[in-house]
Coordinates of C-alpha atoms and ligand atoms in Angstrom, one line a residue:
Chain A
X1 CA 123.4 123.0 137.4
X2 CA 124.6 125.9 139.4
X3 CA 126.0 128.7 137.2
X4 CA 126.1 127.1 133.7
X5 CA 123.2 127.6 131.3
X6 CA 121.2 124.4 131.2
X7 CA 121.1 122.5 127.9
X8 CA 117.3 122.3 128.1
X9 CA 115.0 124.0 130.5
X10 CA 111.2 124.0 131.0
X11 CA 110.1 127.3 132.7
X12 CA 106.6 127.6 134.0
X13 CA 105.3 125.3 131.3
X14 CA 101.5 124.8 131.3
X15 CA 99.8 122.5 128.9
X16 CA 96.1 121.7 129.0
X17 CA 93.7 119.6 126.9
X18 CA 90.2 121.0 127.1
X19 CA 89.7 121.7 130.8
X20 CA 92.3 119.3 132.0
X21 CA 95.6 120.8 133.0
X22 CA 98.3 118.2 132.4
X23 CA 101.4 120.4 133.1
X24 CA 100.9 123.1 135.6
X25 CA 103.7 125.6 135.5
X26 CA 106.3 122.9 135.2
X27 CA 110.0 123.9 136.0
X28 CA 112.7 121.5 135.1
X29 CA 116.2 121.6 133.6
X30 CA 119.1 119.5 132.5
X31 CA 122.7 120.5 132.3
X32 CA 124.8 119.8 129.2
X33 CA 126.0 116.3 129.0
X34 CA 123.9 115.1 131.9
X35 CA 121.2 112.4 131.9
X36 CA 117.9 113.3 133.4
X37 CA 115.2 110.7 134.1
X38 CA 111.6 111.7 134.7
X39 CA 109.5 109.2 136.7
X40 CA 105.9 109.3 137.5
X41 CA 102.6 107.4 137.2
X42 CA 100.8 106.6 133.9
X43 CA 98.9 109.6 132.5
X44 CA 100.8 112.1 134.6
X45 CA 102.1 114.0 131.5
X46 CA 105.5 112.5 131.2
X47 CA 105.2 112.2 127.4
X48 CA 103.5 115.6 127.2
X49 CA 106.6 117.1 129.0
X50 CA 108.9 115.6 126.2
X51 CA 106.5 116.5 123.4
X52 CA 106.3 120.1 124.6
X53 CA 110.1 120.3 124.6
X54 CA 110.2 118.9 121.0
X55 CA 107.6 121.4 119.8
X56 CA 105.2 118.5 118.9
X57 CA 102.7 120.1 121.4
X58 CA 102.5 123.7 122.0
X59 CA 102.2 124.8 125.7
X60 CA 99.6 127.4 126.7
X61 CA 102.1 129.2 128.8
X62 CA 105.8 129.1 129.7
X63 CA 109.1 128.8 127.8
X64 CA 111.2 125.9 126.7
X65 CA 114.8 127.1 126.5
X66 CA 117.5 125.3 124.5
X67 CA 121.0 126.6 125.4
X68 CA 119.2 129.4 127.0
X69 CA 117.1 130.5 124.0
X70 CA 113.3 130.1 124.0
X71 CA 112.1 127.6 121.3
X72 CA 108.4 127.9 121.8
X73 CA 106.6 129.0 118.7
X74 CA 109.5 128.6 116.2
X75 CA 108.5 128.3 112.6
X76 CA 108.4 124.9 110.9
X77 CA 111.5 125.6 109.1
X78 CA 113.5 126.7 112.1
X79 CA 112.1 123.7 114.0
X80 CA 113.3 121.3 111.3
X81 CA 116.8 122.7 111.6
X82 CA 116.7 122.3 115.4
X83 CA 115.6 118.7 115.0
X84 CA 118.9 117.9 113.3
X85 CA 120.5 118.2 116.7
X86 CA 117.9 116.0 118.5
X87 CA 117.3 112.2 118.5
X88 CA 114.1 110.6 119.9
X89 CA 113.2 107.1 120.8
X90 CA 109.4 107.0 121.0
X91 CA 107.3 104.9 123.4
X92 CA 106.3 102.3 120.7
X93 CA 109.5 102.8 118.7
X94 CA 107.3 104.5 116.0
X95 CA 109.2 102.8 113.2
X96 CA 107.8 103.5 109.7
X97 CA 106.2 100.2 108.9
X98 CA 106.2 100.7 105.1
X99 CA 110.1 101.1 105.0
X100 CA 112.8 98.6 105.7
X101 CA 114.9 98.7 108.8
X102 CA 117.9 100.4 107.2
X103 CA 115.6 103.0 105.5
X104 CA 114.1 103.7 108.9
X105 CA 117.5 104.2 110.5
X106 CA 118.7 106.3 107.6
X107 CA 115.4 108.2 107.2
X108 CA 116.8 111.6 108.3
X109 CA 120.0 111.1 106.2
X110 CA 118.1 110.3 103.0
X111 CA 115.1 112.6 103.4
X112 CA 116.5 115.7 105.2
X113 CA 120.2 115.6 104.9
X114 CA 120.5 114.7 101.3
X115 CA 122.9 111.8 101.9
X116 CA 123.0 109.4 98.9
X117 CA 121.2 106.1 99.5
X118 CA 124.4 104.1 99.2
X119 CA 126.2 106.2 101.9
X120 CA 123.1 106.3 104.1
X121 CA 122.8 102.6 104.0
X122 CA 126.4 102.2 105.2
X123 CA 125.8 104.6 108.0
X124 CA 122.6 102.8 109.0
X125 CA 124.4 99.5 109.2
X126 CA 127.1 101.1 111.4
X127 CA 124.4 102.5 113.7
X128 CA 122.7 99.0 113.8
X129 CA 126.0 97.5 114.8
X130 CA 126.1 100.1 117.7
X131 CA 122.9 98.7 119.0
X132 CA 124.2 95.1 118.5
X133 CA 122.0 94.3 115.5
X134 CA 123.6 92.5 112.6
X135 CA 123.5 93.8 109.0
X136 CA 121.1 91.0 108.0
X137 CA 118.1 92.8 109.6
X138 CA 118.7 95.7 107.4
X139 CA 116.4 94.6 104.6
X140 CA 113.6 93.4 106.8
X141 CA 110.5 95.3 107.7
X142 CA 109.7 96.4 111.3
X143 CA 106.8 94.0 111.7
X144 CA 109.2 91.1 111.2
X145 CA 111.2 92.0 114.3
X146 CA 110.4 91.5 118.1
X147 CA 109.6 94.4 120.4
X148 CA 113.1 94.5 121.8
X149 CA 114.6 94.6 118.3
X150 CA 112.3 97.3 117.3
X151 CA 113.4 99.4 120.2
X152 CA 117.1 98.8 119.2
X153 CA 116.2 100.0 115.6
X154 CA 114.5 103.1 117.1
X155 CA 117.6 103.7 119.2
X156 CA 119.9 103.4 116.1
X157 CA 117.6 105.8 114.3
X158 CA 117.9 108.3 117.1
X159 CA 121.7 108.2 117.3
X160 CA 122.6 107.9 113.7
X161 CA 123.1 111.6 113.1
X162 CA 125.0 112.0 116.5
X163 CA 122.5 114.3 118.2
X164 CA 123.3 116.8 121.0
X165 CA 120.2 115.9 122.9
X166 CA 118.5 112.5 123.1
X167 CA 115.0 111.7 124.3
X168 CA 113.8 108.3 125.4
X169 CA 110.1 107.8 126.1
X170 CA 109.7 104.6 128.1
X171 CA 112.4 102.7 126.3
X172 CA 111.8 99.5 128.3
X173 CA 108.1 99.4 128.8
X174 CA 106.6 96.1 127.5
X175 CA 109.9 94.3 127.3
X176 CA 111.0 91.3 129.4
X177 CA 113.5 92.1 132.2
X178 CA 116.5 90.7 130.4
X179 CA 115.8 92.6 127.2
X180 CA 115.0 95.7 129.2
X181 CA 118.4 95.5 131.0
X182 CA 120.1 95.1 127.6
X183 CA 118.3 98.2 126.2
X184 CA 119.2 100.2 129.4
X185 CA 122.8 99.3 128.9
X186 CA 122.7 100.3 125.2
X187 CA 121.2 103.6 126.0
X188 CA 123.6 104.5 128.6
X189 CA 126.6 103.3 126.3
X190 CA 125.2 105.5 123.4
X191 CA 124.7 108.5 125.6
X192 CA 128.2 108.2 127.0
X193 CA 129.8 107.6 123.5
X194 CA 128.1 110.7 122.1
X195 CA 128.5 112.9 125.1
X196 CA 124.9 113.9 124.6
X197 CA 122.4 115.4 127.0
X198 CA 119.7 112.9 127.7
X199 CA 116.1 113.1 128.9
X200 CA 114.3 109.8 129.6
X201 CA 111.0 108.8 130.8
X202 CA 110.4 105.6 132.7
X203 CA 108.4 104.0 135.4
X204 CA 110.9 101.3 135.6
X205 CA 113.2 102.0 138.6
X206 CA 116.0 99.8 137.5
X207 CA 116.0 101.6 134.2
X208 CA 116.0 105.0 136.0
X209 CA 119.0 104.1 138.0
X210 CA 121.0 102.6 135.1
X211 CA 120.5 105.5 132.7
X212 CA 120.0 108.5 134.9
X213 CA 122.4 110.9 136.7
X214 CA 119.5 112.7 138.1
X215 CA 115.9 111.8 138.7
X216 CA 112.8 114.0 138.7
X217 CA 109.4 112.9 139.7
X218 CA 106.3 114.3 137.9
X219 CA 103.0 114.4 139.7
X220 CA 99.9 116.5 139.2
X221 CA 101.6 118.5 136.5
X222 CA 104.6 119.5 138.5
X223 CA 108.0 118.2 139.6
X224 CA 107.6 117.2 143.2
X225 CA 111.0 115.8 143.8
X226 CA 114.3 115.9 142.2
X227 CA 117.7 114.5 143.2
X228 CA 120.7 112.4 142.2
X229 CA 119.9 108.9 141.1
X230 CA 121.5 107.5 144.1
X231 CA 119.1 109.3 146.4
X232 CA 116.1 107.6 144.9
X233 CA 116.4 104.8 147.3
X234 CA 117.0 106.8 150.4
X235 CA 114.9 110.0 150.1
X236 CA 112.0 110.2 152.6
X237 CA 109.8 112.2 150.2
X238 CA 106.4 110.4 150.7
X239 CA 105.4 110.5 147.0
X240 CA 108.8 109.0 145.9
X241 CA 108.6 106.4 148.6
X242 CA 105.1 105.3 147.6
X243 CA 106.2 105.1 144.0
X244 CA 109.5 103.3 144.7
X245 CA 107.8 100.8 147.0
X246 CA 104.8 100.4 144.7
X247 CA 102.2 100.9 147.4
X248 CA 98.6 101.5 146.6
X249 CA 98.1 103.7 149.7
X250 CA 99.9 107.0 150.3
X251 CA 99.8 110.6 149.2
X252 CA 99.3 109.5 145.5
X253 CA 95.6 108.8 145.1
X254 CA 95.0 106.6 142.1
X255 CA 92.0 107.5 140.0
X256 CA 93.0 105.1 137.2
Chain B
X1 CA 80.6 113.4 123.8
X2 CA 78.7 110.2 123.2
X3 CA 75.8 110.1 120.8
X4 CA 73.4 109.6 123.8
X5 CA 74.7 112.7 125.6
X6 CA 74.6 114.7 122.4
X7 CA 71.0 113.7 121.9
X8 CA 70.1 114.7 125.4
X9 CA 71.8 118.1 125.0
X10 CA 69.9 118.8 121.8
X11 CA 66.6 117.8 123.6
X12 CA 67.2 120.1 126.6
X13 CA 68.9 123.1 124.9
X14 CA 68.0 123.1 121.2
X15 CA 69.2 126.7 120.6
X16 CA 72.5 126.2 122.3
X17 CA 73.0 123.0 120.5
X18 CA 72.3 124.6 117.1
X19 CA 74.8 127.4 117.9
X20 CA 77.4 124.9 119.0
X21 CA 77.1 122.9 115.8
X22 CA 77.2 126.0 113.7
X23 CA 80.5 127.1 115.5
X24 CA 81.9 123.6 115.2
X25 CA 81.1 123.6 111.4
X26 CA 82.8 127.0 110.9
X27 CA 85.8 125.7 112.8
X28 CA 85.9 122.5 110.8
X29 CA 85.8 124.4 107.4
X30 CA 88.6 126.6 108.7
X31 CA 90.7 123.7 109.8
X32 CA 90.2 121.9 106.5
X33 CA 90.9 125.0 104.6
X34 CA 94.3 125.7 106.4
X35 CA 95.2 121.9 105.9
X36 CA 94.3 122.2 102.2
X37 CA 96.5 125.3 101.7
X38 CA 99.4 123.7 103.5
X39 CA 98.9 120.5 101.3
X40 CA 98.8 122.6 98.2
X41 CA 101.9 124.5 99.1
X42 CA 103.8 121.3 99.9
X43 CA 102.6 119.8 96.6
X44 CA 103.7 122.8 94.6
X45 CA 107.1 123.1 96.3
X46 CA 109.5 121.5 94.0
X47 CA 111.3 119.3 96.5
X48 CA 109.2 116.2 95.8
X49 CA 109.6 112.8 97.3
X50 CA 109.6 111.1 93.9
X51 CA 109.6 107.6 95.2
X52 CA 106.6 108.4 97.4
X53 CA 104.8 110.0 94.5
X54 CA 105.5 106.9 92.3
X55 CA 104.3 104.6 95.0
X56 CA 101.0 106.6 95.4
X57 CA 100.4 106.7 91.7
X58 CA 100.5 103.0 91.6
X59 CA 98.4 102.5 94.7
X60 CA 95.8 105.2 93.8
X61 CA 95.7 105.0 90.0
X62 CA 96.7 101.6 88.8
X63 CA 95.1 99.4 91.6
X64 CA 91.8 101.3 91.1
X65 CA 91.5 100.3 87.4
X66 CA 89.6 97.1 88.0
X67 CA 87.0 98.5 90.3
X68 CA 86.5 101.7 88.1
X69 CA 86.3 99.5 85.0
X70 CA 83.7 97.2 86.4
X71 CA 81.6 100.0 87.7
X72 CA 81.8 101.8 84.3
X73 CA 80.9 98.8 82.2
X74 CA 77.7 98.0 84.2
X75 CA 76.6 101.6 84.5
X76 CA 77.1 102.2 80.8
X77 CA 75.0 99.1 80.0
X78 CA 72.3 99.9 82.5
X79 CA 72.2 103.5 81.3
X80 CA 71.8 102.4 77.6
X81 CA 68.8 100.2 78.5
X82 CA 67.2 102.9 80.5
X83 CA 67.6 105.6 77.9
X84 CA 66.4 103.2 75.3
X85 CA 63.2 102.7 77.2
X86 CA 62.9 106.4 78.0
X87 CA 63.6 107.4 74.4
X88 CA 61.0 104.9 73.2
X89 CA 58.3 106.9 74.8
X90 CA 59.1 109.7 72.3
X91 CA 60.0 107.4 69.5
X92 CA 63.5 108.6 69.9
X93 CA 65.3 105.3 70.6
X94 CA 67.9 106.2 68.0
X95 CA 69.5 109.0 69.9
X96 CA 70.4 106.6 72.7
X97 CA 74.2 106.3 71.8
X98 CA 74.5 110.1 71.9
X99 CA 72.8 110.5 75.3
X100 CA 74.8 107.6 76.8
X101 CA 78.1 109.2 75.6
X102 CA 77.1 112.6 77.0
X103 CA 76.0 111.2 80.3
X104 CA 79.1 109.2 80.7
X105 CA 81.7 111.7 79.7
X106 CA 80.2 114.7 81.4
X107 CA 78.7 113.1 84.6
X108 CA 78.9 109.5 85.3
X109 CA 82.5 108.7 84.3
X110 CA 84.1 111.3 86.6
X111 CA 81.5 110.9 89.4
X112 CA 81.6 107.1 89.6
X113 CA 85.4 106.9 89.2
X114 CA 85.6 109.5 92.1
X115 CA 83.1 107.5 94.2
X116 CA 85.1 104.4 93.8
X117 CA 88.2 106.3 94.8
X118 CA 86.4 107.7 97.8
X119 CA 85.6 104.2 98.9
X120 CA 88.9 102.6 98.1
X121 CA 91.5 105.3 98.4
X122 CA 90.2 108.0 100.7
X123 CA 89.6 105.2 103.3
X124 CA 93.0 103.6 102.8
X125 CA 94.8 107.0 103.1
X126 CA 92.9 107.9 106.3
X127 CA 93.6 104.5 107.8
X128 CA 97.3 104.5 106.9
X129 CA 97.9 108.1 108.0
X130 CA 95.7 107.6 111.1
X131 CA 97.6 104.6 112.1
X132 CA 100.9 106.5 111.7
X133 CA 99.4 109.3 113.9
X134 CA 98.3 106.7 116.6
X135 CA 101.7 105.0 116.7
X136 CA 103.6 108.4 116.8
X137 CA 105.1 107.8 113.4
X138 CA 104.1 111.3 112.3
X139 CA 105.7 112.8 115.4
X140 CA 108.8 110.7 114.7
X141 CA 108.9 111.9 111.1
X142 CA 108.9 115.6 112.3
X143 CA 111.7 114.9 114.7
X144 CA 113.7 113.4 111.8
X145 CA 113.5 116.9 110.2
X146 CA 111.0 115.8 107.5
X147 CA 107.8 117.7 106.9
X148 CA 104.8 115.2 106.9
X149 CA 103.0 117.5 104.6
X150 CA 105.7 117.1 102.0
X151 CA 106.4 113.4 102.6
X152 CA 102.8 112.1 103.2
X153 CA 100.2 114.6 102.1
X154 CA 101.7 116.1 99.0
X155 CA 102.4 112.8 97.1
X156 CA 98.9 111.6 97.8
X157 CA 97.3 114.9 96.6
X158 CA 99.4 114.9 93.5
X159 CA 98.9 111.3 92.7
X160 CA 95.1 111.6 93.0
X161 CA 94.8 114.8 91.0
X162 CA 97.0 113.3 88.2
X163 CA 95.5 109.8 88.1
X164 CA 91.7 110.4 88.6
X165 CA 91.4 112.1 85.2
X166 CA 93.2 109.1 83.6
X167 CA 90.9 106.7 85.4
X168 CA 88.0 108.8 84.2
X169 CA 89.2 108.6 80.6
X170 CA 89.3 104.8 81.1
X171 CA 85.8 104.9 82.7
X172 CA 84.5 107.0 79.8
X173 CA 85.7 104.4 77.2
X174 CA 84.6 101.4 79.2
X175 CA 81.3 103.0 80.0
X176 CA 80.5 103.8 76.4
X177 CA 81.7 100.3 75.5
X178 CA 79.2 98.9 78.0
X179 CA 76.4 100.8 76.3
X180 CA 77.6 99.7 72.9
X181 CA 77.5 96.0 74.2
X182 CA 74.0 96.2 75.2
X183 CA 73.0 98.1 72.2
X184 CA 74.5 95.7 69.7
X185 CA 73.9 92.4 71.6
X186 CA 70.5 93.1 73.1
X187 CA 68.9 95.9 71.3
X188 CA 70.1 95.2 67.6
X189 CA 71.8 98.5 67.0
X190 CA 74.4 98.5 64.2
X191 CA 77.9 98.3 65.8
X192 CA 79.7 100.6 63.4
X193 CA 76.8 103.1 63.2
X194 CA 76.7 103.3 67.0
X195 CA 80.4 104.1 67.2
X196 CA 80.2 106.6 64.4
X197 CA 77.2 108.4 66.0
X198 CA 79.0 108.5 69.3
X199 CA 82.2 110.0 67.8
X200 CA 80.5 112.5 65.6
X201 CA 78.2 113.7 68.4
X202 CA 80.8 114.1 71.2
X203 CA 82.5 117.5 71.4
X204 CA 85.9 117.7 73.0
X205 CA 84.5 119.9 75.8
X206 CA 82.2 117.0 76.8
X207 CA 85.3 115.0 77.6
X208 CA 87.5 117.8 78.9
X209 CA 84.9 119.2 81.3
X210 CA 84.5 115.6 82.8
X211 CA 88.3 115.3 83.2
X212 CA 88.5 118.7 84.9
X213 CA 85.8 117.5 87.3
X214 CA 87.9 114.4 87.9
X215 CA 90.9 116.4 88.9
X216 CA 88.9 118.3 91.4
X217 CA 87.4 115.1 92.8
X218 CA 90.8 113.6 93.0
X219 CA 91.9 116.5 95.1
X220 CA 88.8 116.1 97.4
X221 CA 89.3 112.3 97.9
X222 CA 93.0 112.6 98.8
X223 CA 92.5 115.7 100.9
X224 CA 89.7 114.1 103.0
X225 CA 91.8 111.0 103.5
X226 CA 94.8 112.9 104.6
X227 CA 92.9 115.4 106.7
X228 CA 90.9 112.8 108.7
X229 CA 93.9 110.5 109.0
X230 CA 96.3 113.3 110.1
X231 CA 93.9 114.5 112.8
X232 CA 92.8 111.0 114.0
X233 CA 93.0 110.7 117.8
X234 CA 92.0 108.0 120.3
X235 CA 93.7 104.9 119.1
X236 CA 92.2 102.2 116.9
X237 CA 88.6 103.6 117.3
X238 CA 90.0 107.0 116.3
X239 CA 91.4 105.4 113.1
X240 CA 88.1 103.7 112.4
X241 CA 86.3 107.0 112.8
X242 CA 88.8 108.7 110.5
X243 CA 88.2 106.2 107.7
X244 CA 84.4 106.6 108.0
X245 CA 84.6 110.4 108.0
X246 CA 87.0 110.3 105.1
X247 CA 84.6 108.2 102.9
X248 CA 81.5 110.1 103.8
X249 CA 82.9 113.6 103.5
X250 CA 84.6 112.7 100.2
X251 CA 81.3 111.5 98.8
X252 CA 79.3 114.4 99.9
X253 CA 81.9 116.9 98.6
X254 CA 82.1 115.1 95.3
X255 CA 78.4 115.5 94.8
X256 CA 78.3 119.1 95.9
X257 CA 81.3 120.1 93.8
X258 CA 79.9 118.1 90.9
X259 CA 76.8 120.4 91.0
X260 CA 78.9 123.5 91.3
X261 CA 81.2 122.7 88.5
X262 CA 78.3 121.6 86.2
X263 CA 76.6 125.0 86.9
X264 CA 79.9 126.7 86.2
X265 CA 80.5 124.9 83.0
X266 CA 76.9 125.5 81.8
X267 CA 77.3 129.3 82.3
X268 CA 80.7 129.2 80.5
X269 CA 79.3 127.6 77.3
Ligands
ADP1 N1 97.1 115.0 122.1 C1 96.5 114.8 123.2 N2 95.2 115.2 123.2 C2 94.4 115.1 124.3 N3 94.9 114.6 125.5 C3 96.1 114.2 125.5 C4 97.0 114.3 124.4 N4 98.2 113.8 124.7 C5 98.1 113.5 126.0 N5 96.9 113.7 126.5 C6 96.4 113.5 127.9 O1 97.4 114.0 128.8 C7 97.6 113.1 129.9 C8 99.1 112.8 130.1 O2 99.5 112.0 129.0 P1 100.9 111.5 128.8 O3 101.9 112.6 128.9 O4 100.9 110.6 127.6 O5 101.1 110.5 130.1 P2 102.3 109.7 130.5 O6 102.8 110.2 131.8 O7 101.8 108.3 130.8 O8 103.3 109.7 129.4 C9 96.7 112.0 129.6 O9 95.6 112.1 130.4 C10 96.4 112.0 128.2 O10 95.1 111.5 128.0
MG2 MG1 103.9 108.2 128.0

């Protein structure tokens, strides 16, 4: 983080919906090949942080820099090219429910990269194997799979084109602890295998420590703490302490 | 803003409320306009998702045949009875077949087929795209380097514009057949004379103008479904709202553009 240009950086990013400021001059960055985890309470703007970086939401102020170049306000066409270097696992997996599992995984290959369906299917099945799903789920539909399996399919879809940057939005929320641990393991395996930079969101601390090199805590639209994953347990930052220990009383007032 | 809040605001600040709705209306027209232009550009860019287009043609066109056919046959039959009664007041019952044919081809065929599509297809499009929005599938599609306007919107616009004229042609035939059935079974018209009168009377413009209307209505139905679905927000309730808005706005725009097109066609001939 010292001299090298970060892979991805948020610089003074402000995003508001109506009168409500969700991100307030947010500064954050992640170095190439590192895995950053963003923690924070529900509704604190973690998903918005990722969506701003992806250009799915446009910030009112500030810059998002990829390899040192600002990518806010790119044209749709430029954005599409940029997305070929990015993989995303959405909060609810966001699989296309009218397509089969392999068509989901191969969606980018077929629809954007012009890969033939036969070849795309082979690559989809390879990606499914990477996330420990057997080839016989390939022709089923997302609604026929469990939540954990859907997350795996979402992960396979995110890694199929070997992206430089991976985003994971609450990959384990809603899963039982054992399935969650398996997903965490798969995520860190895949990130390591591809050598990608990763940005993940979670409010599951086990998850944060398995997949993160560094952790940043988002509160009131700003990063209020950031440090190596190992320091999460020992820091005396009162916000982090309250979050980690799961106490209702503390500096974080809960309006929810 | 809830309905109750809105009502209170209108009661206390009527002028402000009026100004606000006027502004909102302008913004809405602008937003729909931009959406429509993006949709048209995507539909005319020759990198089509052919399998999506095929799927939509079947969903929009083929599966609407039964409901359009049923509506047409009953309307044709009822129209024949009413015109027969009305014509009787001038001793002009015999022109009934001609009036029925004109009414169906120019007006009722396209409008009824379009209204059925507004109920069936506009709502289904809004619900499907709205659910995709709510579950982040549209965001996911964009991150997979695929333009939702090309993949989702364009095939629906094209399918509706292509199939509604065909559905209307079917509605024309079935509607006239409905009139013929009543005329020959109930009113003792001669079957062959009825058909001959209809064919001799109709001009190709009667039919073509109806089909042109249908293409415009098809565009409206798909556009409203896509627009409201794409902009749905607020989870399941948002999707519900989107479907309602899609149906209501399609229906209103169908009637409004029907009047405009009829005026235009009248001036042209
Ligand atoms: N598209 C949107 N339109 C309006 N408000 C939004 C939108 N997306 C998020 N928000 C609001 O921004 C806040 C932060 O949301 P989010 O980033 O999803 O929270 P989380 O930290 O749980 O991921 C929430 O209050 C949410 O209601
Ligand atoms: Mg979130």
